[in-house]
Amino acid sequence: SKRLETRVVIVANVLTADTFEIISIINRFHAEDIDIVGVELGNELSNRAYKSRVSSVEDYIRMCKKYVRVIRSSYPEIEIAVVAAPIKEKMPDRIKNWNQKLAEEDFYDAIVYHSYIHAVDGDSEYGLMTKETQNSLDKSSAFDVYRENCLSSFRESFVDNILKYNMIFDEKDIWITEWNLKMTKK
């Protein structure tokens, strides 16, 4: 970061870290004269992999507020972002109202959106392609198809999602801290 003169987003481990660990991390970045954009509270905690640790958005909010109190007491100027749930038609019950409940809160400055772009035709779930449409194209032609799928997805569903998040979260800032292709064997 120092060599490239970049700013950083720090991800706070709200699941298992002591609340003051994040303060130590912020202090270290400041000591190294690295500019901090803000703190992301957790990372994809709406994801099913975390359901045994975060059973609801209320759990996530409770965890986040504990960290926000500590961060704001030492660094009131640092921006803090919460992780939004993906927007999709079939929402699991655990995260069905995740975004709406977060939108009712005012303890954060921005939301985090992790984008998963659709490169390969087929079905996906939780960022993983579960069924992929096979094609008989040579590798170069297949790459061109995948590239066009990515660009199309970026122009359409990505923009649509940003607009939906803006509506849900009343124009709060949106941080994109991850941009991914859906996981595929291709």
JSON list of C-alpha atoms in Angstrom, two decimals:
[
{"chain": "A", "resi": 1, "resn": "SER", "atom": "CA", "xyz": [0.00, 0.00, 0.00]},
{"chain": "A", "resi": 2, "resn": "LYS", "atom": "CA", "xyz": [2.81, 2.41, 0.84]},
{"chain": "A", "resi": 3, "resn": "ARG", "atom": "CA", "xyz": [4.73, 1.56, -2.31]},
{"chain": "A", "resi": 4, "resn": "LEU", "atom": "CA", "xyz": [1.65, 2.02, -4.51]},
{"chain": "A", "resi": 5, "resn": "GLU", "atom": "CA", "xyz": [0.38, 4.95, -2.46]},
{"chain": "A", "resi": 6, "resn": "THR", "atom": "CA", "xyz": [-3.08, 3.42, -2.09]},
{"chain": "A", "resi": 7, "resn": "ARG", "atom": "CA", "xyz": [-5.75, 3.92, 0.50]},
{"chain": "A", "resi": 8, "resn": "VAL", "atom": "CA", "xyz": [-7.11, 0.86, 2.33]},
{"chain": "A", "resi": 9, "resn": "VAL", "atom": "CA", "xyz": [-10.36, -0.56, 3.66]},
{"chain": "A", "resi": 10, "resn": "ILE", "atom": "CA", "xyz": [-9.89, -2.56, 6.83]},
{"chain": "A", "resi": 11, "resn": "VAL", "atom": "CA", "xyz": [-12.19, -5.51, 7.43]},
{"chain": "A", "resi": 12, "resn": "ALA", "atom": "CA", "xyz": [-13.09, -5.94, 11.09]},
{"chain": "A", "resi": 13, "resn": "ASN", "atom": "CA", "xyz": [-13.42, -9.54, 12.23]},
{"chain": "A", "resi": 14, "resn": "VAL", "atom": "CA", "xyz": [-16.70, -9.15, 14.11]},
{"chain": "A", "resi": 15, "resn": "LEU", "atom": "CA", "xyz": [-17.06, -12.89, 14.66]},
{"chain": "A", "resi": 16, "resn": "THR", "atom": "CA", "xyz": [-14.07, -13.86, 16.76]},
{"chain": "A", "resi": 17, "resn": "ALA", "atom": "CA", "xyz": [-11.76, -10.89, 17.32]},
{"chain": "A", "resi": 18, "resn": "ASP", "atom": "CA", "xyz": [-11.57, -8.80, 20.47]},
{"chain": "A", "resi": 19, "resn": "THR", "atom": "CA", "xyz": [-13.14, -5.40, 19.83]},
{"chain": "A", "resi": 20, "resn": "PHE", "atom": "CA", "xyz": [-9.85, -3.65, 20.47]},
{"chain": "A", "resi": 21, "resn": "GLU", "atom": "CA", "xyz": [-8.06, -5.71, 17.82]},
{"chain": "A", "resi": 22, "resn": "ILE", "atom": "CA", "xyz": [-9.50, -3.42, 15.17]},
{"chain": "A", "resi": 23, "resn": "ILE", "atom": "CA", "xyz": [-8.15, -0.39, 17.06]},
{"chain": "A", "resi": 24, "resn": "SER", "atom": "CA", "xyz": [-4.68, -2.00, 17.05]},
{"chain": "A", "resi": 25, "resn": "ILE", "atom": "CA", "xyz": [-4.94, -2.56, 13.31]},
{"chain": "A", "resi": 26, "resn": "ILE", "atom": "CA", "xyz": [-6.06, 1.03, 12.68]},
{"chain": "A", "resi": 27, "resn": "ASN", "atom": "CA", "xyz": [-3.23, 2.30, 14.91]},
{"chain": "A", "resi": 28, "resn": "ARG", "atom": "CA", "xyz": [-0.70, 0.27, 12.91]},
{"chain": "A", "resi": 29, "resn": "PHE", "atom": "CA", "xyz": [-1.91, 1.61, 9.56]},
{"chain": "A", "resi": 30, "resn": "HIS", "atom": "CA", "xyz": [-1.78, 5.16, 10.96]},
{"chain": "A", "resi": 31, "resn": "ALA", "atom": "CA", "xyz": [1.75, 4.53, 12.30]},
{"chain": "A", "resi": 32, "resn": "GLU", "atom": "CA", "xyz": [2.75, 3.46, 8.78]},
{"chain": "A", "resi": 33, "resn": "ASP", "atom": "CA", "xyz": [1.14, 6.64, 7.39]},
{"chain": "A", "resi": 34, "resn": "ILE", "atom": "CA", "xyz": [-1.36, 4.65, 5.29]},
{"chain": "A", "resi": 35, "resn": "ASP", "atom": "CA", "xyz": [-4.66, 6.39, 4.61]},
{"chain": "A", "resi": 36, "resn": "ILE", "atom": "CA", "xyz": [-7.71, 4.39, 5.70]},
{"chain": "A", "resi": 37, "resn": "VAL", "atom": "CA", "xyz": [-10.87, 4.75, 3.61]},
{"chain": "A", "resi": 38, "resn": "GLY", "atom": "CA", "xyz": [-12.92, 3.05, 6.30]},
{"chain": "A", "resi": 39, "resn": "VAL", "atom": "CA", "xyz": [-13.81, -0.12, 8.13]},
{"chain": "A", "resi": 40, "resn": "GLU", "atom": "CA", "xyz": [-15.95, -2.91, 6.70]},
{"chain": "A", "resi": 41, "resn": "LEU", "atom": "CA", "xyz": [-17.79, -4.75, 9.49]},
{"chain": "A", "resi": 42, "resn": "GLY", "atom": "CA", "xyz": [-17.38, -8.42, 8.73]},
{"chain": "A", "resi": 43, "resn": "ASN", "atom": "CA", "xyz": [-17.29, -9.91, 5.30]},
{"chain": "A", "resi": 44, "resn": "GLU", "atom": "CA", "xyz": [-20.22, -11.66, 3.60]},
{"chain": "A", "resi": 45, "resn": "LEU", "atom": "CA", "xyz": [-21.76, -12.58, 6.95]},
{"chain": "A", "resi": 46, "resn": "SER", "atom": "CA", "xyz": [-25.12, -12.96, 5.24]},
{"chain": "A", "resi": 47, "resn": "ASN", "atom": "CA", "xyz": [-23.56, -15.91, 3.38]},
{"chain": "A", "resi": 48, "resn": "ARG", "atom": "CA", "xyz": [-24.82, -19.36, 4.37]},
{"chain": "A", "resi": 49, "resn": "ALA", "atom": "CA", "xyz": [-21.32, -20.42, 5.42]},
{"chain": "A", "resi": 50, "resn": "TYR", "atom": "CA", "xyz": [-21.75, -18.18, 8.49]},
{"chain": "A", "resi": 51, "resn": "LYS", "atom": "CA", "xyz": [-25.29, -19.17, 9.46]},
{"chain": "A", "resi": 52, "resn": "SER", "atom": "CA", "xyz": [-24.13, -21.08, 12.54]},
{"chain": "A", "resi": 53, "resn": "ARG", "atom": "CA", "xyz": [-22.42, -17.90, 13.82]},
{"chain": "A", "resi": 54, "resn": "VAL", "atom": "CA", "xyz": [-24.85, -15.27, 12.50]},
{"chain": "A", "resi": 55, "resn": "SER", "atom": "CA", "xyz": [-28.35, -16.66, 12.66]},
{"chain": "A", "resi": 56, "resn": "SER", "atom": "CA", "xyz": [-30.09, -13.40, 11.69]},
{"chain": "A", "resi": 57, "resn": "VAL", "atom": "CA", "xyz": [-29.55, -9.81, 10.71]},
{"chain": "A", "resi": 58, "resn": "GLU", "atom": "CA", "xyz": [-30.31, -8.93, 14.33]},
{"chain": "A", "resi": 59, "resn": "ASP", "atom": "CA", "xyz": [-27.22, -10.96, 15.35]},
{"chain": "A", "resi": 60, "resn": "TYR", "atom": "CA", "xyz": [-25.15, -9.10, 12.78]},
{"chain": "A", "resi": 61, "resn": "ILE", "atom": "CA", "xyz": [-26.45, -5.70, 13.91]},
{"chain": "A", "resi": 62, "resn": "ARG", "atom": "CA", "xyz": [-25.73, -6.52, 17.56]},
{"chain": "A", "resi": 63, "resn": "MET", "atom": "CA", "xyz": [-22.15, -7.58, 16.72]},
{"chain": "A", "resi": 64, "resn": "CYS", "atom": "CA", "xyz": [-21.58, -4.51, 14.56]},
{"chain": "A", "resi": 65, "resn": "LYS", "atom": "CA", "xyz": [-22.83, -2.02, 17.14]},
{"chain": "A", "resi": 66, "resn": "LYS", "atom": "CA", "xyz": [-20.34, -3.36, 19.66]},
{"chain": "A", "resi": 67, "resn": "TYR", "atom": "CA", "xyz": [-17.48, -2.67, 17.23]},
{"chain": "A", "resi": 68, "resn": "VAL", "atom": "CA", "xyz": [-18.86, 0.70, 16.15]},
{"chain": "A", "resi": 69, "resn": "ARG", "atom": "CA", "xyz": [-18.88, 1.96, 19.76]},
{"chain": "A", "resi": 70, "resn": "VAL", "atom": "CA", "xyz": [-15.21, 1.08, 20.15]},
{"chain": "A", "resi": 71, "resn": "ILE", "atom": "CA", "xyz": [-14.14, 2.41, 16.74]},
{"chain": "A", "resi": 72, "resn": "ARG", "atom": "CA", "xyz": [-16.07, 5.68, 17.07]},
{"chain": "A", "resi": 73, "resn": "SER", "atom": "CA", "xyz": [-14.68, 6.31, 20.56]},
{"chain": "A", "resi": 74, "resn": "SER", "atom": "CA", "xyz": [-11.10, 6.22, 19.23]},
{"chain": "A", "resi": 75, "resn": "TYR", "atom": "CA", "xyz": [-11.60, 7.28, 15.61]},
{"chain": "A", "resi": 76, "resn": "PRO", "atom": "CA", "xyz": [-14.89, 9.19, 15.19]},
{"chain": "A", "resi": 77, "resn": "GLU", "atom": "CA", "xyz": [-13.90, 10.36, 11.70]},
{"chain": "A", "resi": 78, "resn": "ILE", "atom": "CA", "xyz": [-13.46, 6.88, 10.17]},
{"chain": "A", "resi": 79, "resn": "GLU", "atom": "CA", "xyz": [-16.22, 5.77, 7.84]},
{"chain": "A", "resi": 80, "resn": "ILE", "atom": "CA", "xyz": [-17.88, 2.48, 8.76]},
{"chain": "A", "resi": 81, "resn": "ALA", "atom": "CA", "xyz": [-19.71, 0.16, 6.37]},
{"chain": "A", "resi": 82, "resn": "VAL", "atom": "CA", "xyz": [-22.02, -2.81, 6.89]},
{"chain": "A", "resi": 83, "resn": "VAL", "atom": "CA", "xyz": [-22.26, -5.73, 4.48]},
{"chain": "A", "resi": 84, "resn": "ALA", "atom": "CA", "xyz": [-25.49, -5.88, 2.52]},
{"chain": "A", "resi": 85, "resn": "ALA", "atom": "CA", "xyz": [-27.06, -9.19, 1.56]},
{"chain": "A", "resi": 86, "resn": "PRO", "atom": "CA", "xyz": [-27.24, -10.09, -2.12]},
{"chain": "A", "resi": 87, "resn": "ILE", "atom": "CA", "xyz": [-30.37, -9.08, -3.99]},
{"chain": "A", "resi": 88, "resn": "LYS", "atom": "CA", "xyz": [-32.01, -12.06, -5.63]},
{"chain": "A", "resi": 89, "resn": "GLU", "atom": "CA", "xyz": [-35.44, -13.56, -6.15]},
{"chain": "A", "resi": 90, "resn": "LYS", "atom": "CA", "xyz": [-35.16, -16.61, -3.88]},
{"chain": "A", "resi": 91, "resn": "MET", "atom": "CA", "xyz": [-33.89, -15.30, -0.56]},
{"chain": "A", "resi": 92, "resn": "PRO", "atom": "CA", "xyz": [-33.27, -17.81, 2.23]},
{"chain": "A", "resi": 93, "resn": "ASP", "atom": "CA", "xyz": [-35.41, -17.05, 5.30]},
{"chain": "A", "resi": 94, "resn": "ARG", "atom": "CA", "xyz": [-32.36, -16.13, 7.39]},
{"chain": "A", "resi": 95, "resn": "ILE", "atom": "CA", "xyz": [-31.51, -13.19, 5.11]},
{"chain": "A", "resi": 96, "resn": "LYS", "atom": "CA", "xyz": [-34.91, -12.38, 3.61]},
{"chain": "A", "resi": 97, "resn": "ASN", "atom": "CA", "xyz": [-35.18, -9.03, 5.44]},
{"chain": "A", "resi": 98, "resn": "TRP", "atom": "CA", "xyz": [-31.44, -8.46, 5.95]},
{"chain": "A", "resi": 99, "resn": "ASN", "atom": "CA", "xyz": [-31.17, -5.33, 3.84]},
{"chain": "A", "resi": 100, "resn": "GLN", "atom": "CA", "xyz": [-34.46, -3.82, 5.03]},
{"chain": "A", "resi": 101, "resn": "LYS", "atom": "CA", "xyz": [-33.49, -4.26, 8.69]},
{"chain": "A", "resi": 102, "resn": "LEU", "atom": "CA", "xyz": [-30.04, -2.78, 8.10]},
{"chain": "A", "resi": 103, "resn": "ALA", "atom": "CA", "xyz": [-31.62, 0.15, 6.27]},
{"chain": "A", "resi": 104, "resn": "GLU", "atom": "CA", "xyz": [-33.60, 1.00, 9.42]},
{"chain": "A", "resi": 105, "resn": "GLU", "atom": "CA", "xyz": [-30.34, 1.46, 11.38]},
{"chain": "A", "resi": 106, "resn": "ASP", "atom": "CA", "xyz": [-28.20, 4.59, 11.50]},
{"chain": "A", "resi": 107, "resn": "PHE", "atom": "CA", "xyz": [-24.95, 3.44, 13.13]},
{"chain": "A", "resi": 108, "resn": "TYR", "atom": "CA", "xyz": [-23.01, 3.14, 9.83]},
{"chain": "A", "resi": 109, "resn": "ASP", "atom": "CA", "xyz": [-22.00, 5.39, 6.95]},
{"chain": "A", "resi": 110, "resn": "ALA", "atom": "CA", "xyz": [-22.05, 3.08, 3.93]},
{"chain": "A", "resi": 111, "resn": "ILE", "atom": "CA", "xyz": [-22.98, -0.37, 2.70]},
{"chain": "A", "resi": 112, "resn": "VAL", "atom": "CA", "xyz": [-20.72, -2.97, 1.11]},
{"chain": "A", "resi": 113, "resn": "TYR", "atom": "CA", "xyz": [-21.81, -4.73, -2.06]},
{"chain": "A", "resi": 114, "resn": "HIS", "atom": "CA", "xyz": [-19.92, -7.84, -3.22]},
{"chain": "A", "resi": 115, "resn": "SER", "atom": "CA", "xyz": [-20.67, -8.31, -6.88]},
{"chain": "A", "resi": 116, "resn": "TYR", "atom": "CA", "xyz": [-20.72, -11.73, -8.52]},
{"chain": "A", "resi": 117, "resn": "ILE", "atom": "CA", "xyz": [-20.79, -11.37, -12.31]},
{"chain": "A", "resi": 118, "resn": "HIS", "atom": "CA", "xyz": [-22.35, -14.12, -14.42]},
{"chain": "A", "resi": 119, "resn": "ALA", "atom": "CA", "xyz": [-19.76, -15.26, -17.01]},
{"chain": "A", "resi": 120, "resn": "VAL", "atom": "CA", "xyz": [-20.94, -18.78, -17.84]},
{"chain": "A", "resi": 121, "resn": "ASP", "atom": "CA", "xyz": [-24.47, -19.63, -18.89]},
{"chain": "A", "resi": 122, "resn": "GLY", "atom": "CA", "xyz": [-26.35, -21.84, -16.45]},
{"chain": "A", "resi": 123, "resn": "ASP", "atom": "CA", "xyz": [-27.64, -21.81, -12.88]},
{"chain": "A", "resi": 124, "resn": "SER", "atom": "CA", "xyz": [-25.89, -20.50, -9.82]},
{"chain": "A", "resi": 125, "resn": "GLU", "atom": "CA", "xyz": [-26.37, -20.47, -6.08]},
{"chain": "A", "resi": 126, "resn": "TYR", "atom": "CA", "xyz": [-24.35, -18.58, -3.43]},
{"chain": "A", "resi": 127, "resn": "GLY", "atom": "CA", "xyz": [-21.83, -17.36, -6.02]},
{"chain": "A", "resi": 128, "resn": "LEU", "atom": "CA", "xyz": [-21.15, -20.88, -7.36]},
{"chain": "A", "resi": 129, "resn": "MET", "atom": "CA", "xyz": [-22.26, -22.19, -10.73]},
{"chain": "A", "resi": 130, "resn": "THR", "atom": "CA", "xyz": [-24.32, -25.30, -9.95]},
{"chain": "A", "resi": 131, "resn": "LYS", "atom": "CA", "xyz": [-25.22, -26.17, -13.54]},
{"chain": "A", "resi": 132, "resn": "GLU", "atom": "CA", "xyz": [-23.25, -24.93, -16.52]},
{"chain": "A", "resi": 133, "resn": "THR", "atom": "CA", "xyz": [-24.46, -24.91, -20.10]},
{"chain": "A", "resi": 134, "resn": "GLN", "atom": "CA", "xyz": [-21.93, -26.79, -22.18]},
{"chain": "A", "resi": 135, "resn": "ASN", "atom": "CA", "xyz": [-20.80, -25.43, -25.51]},
{"chain": "A", "resi": 136, "resn": "SER", "atom": "CA", "xyz": [-18.70, -26.93, -28.27]},
{"chain": "A", "resi": 137, "resn": "LEU", "atom": "CA", "xyz": [-16.74, -23.80, -29.06]},
{"chain": "A", "resi": 138, "resn": "ASP", "atom": "CA", "xyz": [-12.97, -23.69, -29.28]},
{"chain": "A", "resi": 139, "resn": "LYS", "atom": "CA", "xyz": [-11.25, -21.99, -26.33]},
{"chain": "A", "resi": 140, "resn": "SER", "atom": "CA", "xyz": [-10.84, -18.64, -28.04]},
{"chain": "A", "resi": 141, "resn": "SER", "atom": "CA", "xyz": [-14.50, -18.46, -29.11]},
{"chain": "A", "resi": 142, "resn": "ALA", "atom": "CA", "xyz": [-15.66, -19.66, -25.69]},
{"chain": "A", "resi": 143, "resn": "PHE", "atom": "CA", "xyz": [-13.56, -16.94, -24.06]},
{"chain": "A", "resi": 144, "resn": "ASP", "atom": "CA", "xyz": [-15.25, -14.35, -26.30]},
{"chain": "A", "resi": 145, "resn": "VAL", "atom": "CA", "xyz": [-18.67, -15.63, -25.17]},
{"chain": "A", "resi": 146, "resn": "TYR", "atom": "CA", "xyz": [-17.67, -15.53, -21.49]},
{"chain": "A", "resi": 147, "resn": "ARG", "atom": "CA", "xyz": [-16.21, -12.03, -21.90]},
{"chain": "A", "resi": 148, "resn": "GLU", "atom": "CA", "xyz": [-19.42, -10.79, -23.53]},
{"chain": "A", "resi": 149, "resn": "ASN", "atom": "CA", "xyz": [-21.48, -12.41, -20.75]},
{"chain": "A", "resi": 150, "resn": "CYS", "atom": "CA", "xyz": [-19.38, -10.55, -18.18]},
{"chain": "A", "resi": 151, "resn": "LEU", "atom": "CA", "xyz": [-19.72, -7.23, -19.94]},
{"chain": "A", "resi": 152, "resn": "SER", "atom": "CA", "xyz": [-23.45, -7.72, -20.42]},
{"chain": "A", "resi": 153, "resn": "SER", "atom": "CA", "xyz": [-23.91, -8.70, -16.78]},
{"chain": "A", "resi": 154, "resn": "PHE", "atom": "CA", "xyz": [-21.88, -5.70, -15.69]},
{"chain": "A", "resi": 155, "resn": "ARG", "atom": "CA", "xyz": [-23.96, -3.32, -17.84]},
{"chain": "A", "resi": 156, "resn": "GLU", "atom": "CA", "xyz": [-27.31, -4.77, -16.79]},
{"chain": "A", "resi": 157, "resn": "SER", "atom": "CA", "xyz": [-27.60, -6.70, -13.52]},
{"chain": "A", "resi": 158, "resn": "PHE", "atom": "CA", "xyz": [-24.75, -4.84, -11.81]},
{"chain": "A", "resi": 159, "resn": "VAL", "atom": "CA", "xyz": [-26.32, -1.46, -12.55]},
{"chain": "A", "resi": 160, "resn": "ASP", "atom": "CA", "xyz": [-29.78, -2.76, -11.60]},
{"chain": "A", "resi": 161, "resn": "ASN", "atom": "CA", "xyz": [-28.42, -3.98, -8.25]},
{"chain": "A", "resi": 162, "resn": "ILE", "atom": "CA", "xyz": [-26.77, -0.63, -7.51]},
{"chain": "A", "resi": 163, "resn": "LEU", "atom": "CA", "xyz": [-30.10, 1.11, -8.19]},
{"chain": "A", "resi": 164, "resn": "LYS", "atom": "CA", "xyz": [-31.94, -1.36, -5.93]},
{"chain": "A", "resi": 165, "resn": "TYR", "atom": "CA", "xyz": [-29.41, -0.89, -3.12]},
{"chain": "A", "resi": 166, "resn": "ASN", "atom": "CA", "xyz": [-29.77, 2.89, -3.51]},
{"chain": "A", "resi": 167, "resn": "MET", "atom": "CA", "xyz": [-33.52, 2.57, -3.06]},
{"chain": "A", "resi": 168, "resn": "ILE", "atom": "CA", "xyz": [-33.31, 0.23, -0.07]},
{"chain": "A", "resi": 169, "resn": "PHE", "atom": "CA", "xyz": [-30.57, 2.18, 1.70]},
{"chain": "A", "resi": 170, "resn": "ASP", "atom": "CA", "xyz": [-31.78, 5.67, 0.80]},
{"chain": "A", "resi": 171, "resn": "GLU", "atom": "CA", "xyz": [-28.77, 6.68, -1.29]},
{"chain": "A", "resi": 172, "resn": "LYS", "atom": "CA", "xyz": [-26.11, 5.69, 1.32]},
{"chain": "A", "resi": 173, "resn": "ASP", "atom": "CA", "xyz": [-22.61, 5.37, -0.09]},
{"chain": "A", "resi": 174, "resn": "ILE", "atom": "CA", "xyz": [-21.88, 1.97, -1.62]},
{"chain": "A", "resi": 175, "resn": "TRP", "atom": "CA", "xyz": [-18.44, 0.41, -1.31]},
{"chain": "A", "resi": 176, "resn": "ILE", "atom": "CA", "xyz": [-17.51, -2.38, -3.70]},
{"chain": "A", "resi": 177, "resn": "THR", "atom": "CA", "xyz": [-14.77, -4.20, -1.85]},
{"chain": "A", "resi": 178, "resn": "GLU", "atom": "CA", "xyz": [-14.98, -7.39, -3.92]},
{"chain": "A", "resi": 179, "resn": "TRP", "atom": "CA", "xyz": [-15.76, -7.96, -7.55]},
{"chain": "A", "resi": 180, "resn": "ASN", "atom": "CA", "xyz": [-15.98, -11.58, -8.58]},
{"chain": "A", "resi": 181, "resn": "LEU", "atom": "CA", "xyz": [-16.94, -13.93, -11.34]},
{"chain": "A", "resi": 182, "resn": "LYS", "atom": "CA", "xyz": [-19.31, -16.60, -10.12]},
{"chain": "A", "resi": 183, "resn": "MET", "atom": "CA", "xyz": [-17.19, -19.66, -9.34]},
{"chain": "A", "resi": 184, "resn": "THR", "atom": "CA", "xyz": [-17.08, -21.99, -12.30]},
{"chain": "A", "resi": 185, "resn": "LYS", "atom": "CA", "xyz": [-15.08, -24.94, -13.56]},
{"chain": "A", "resi": 186, "resn": "LYS", "atom": "CA", "xyz": [-14.43, -22.91, -16.70]}
]
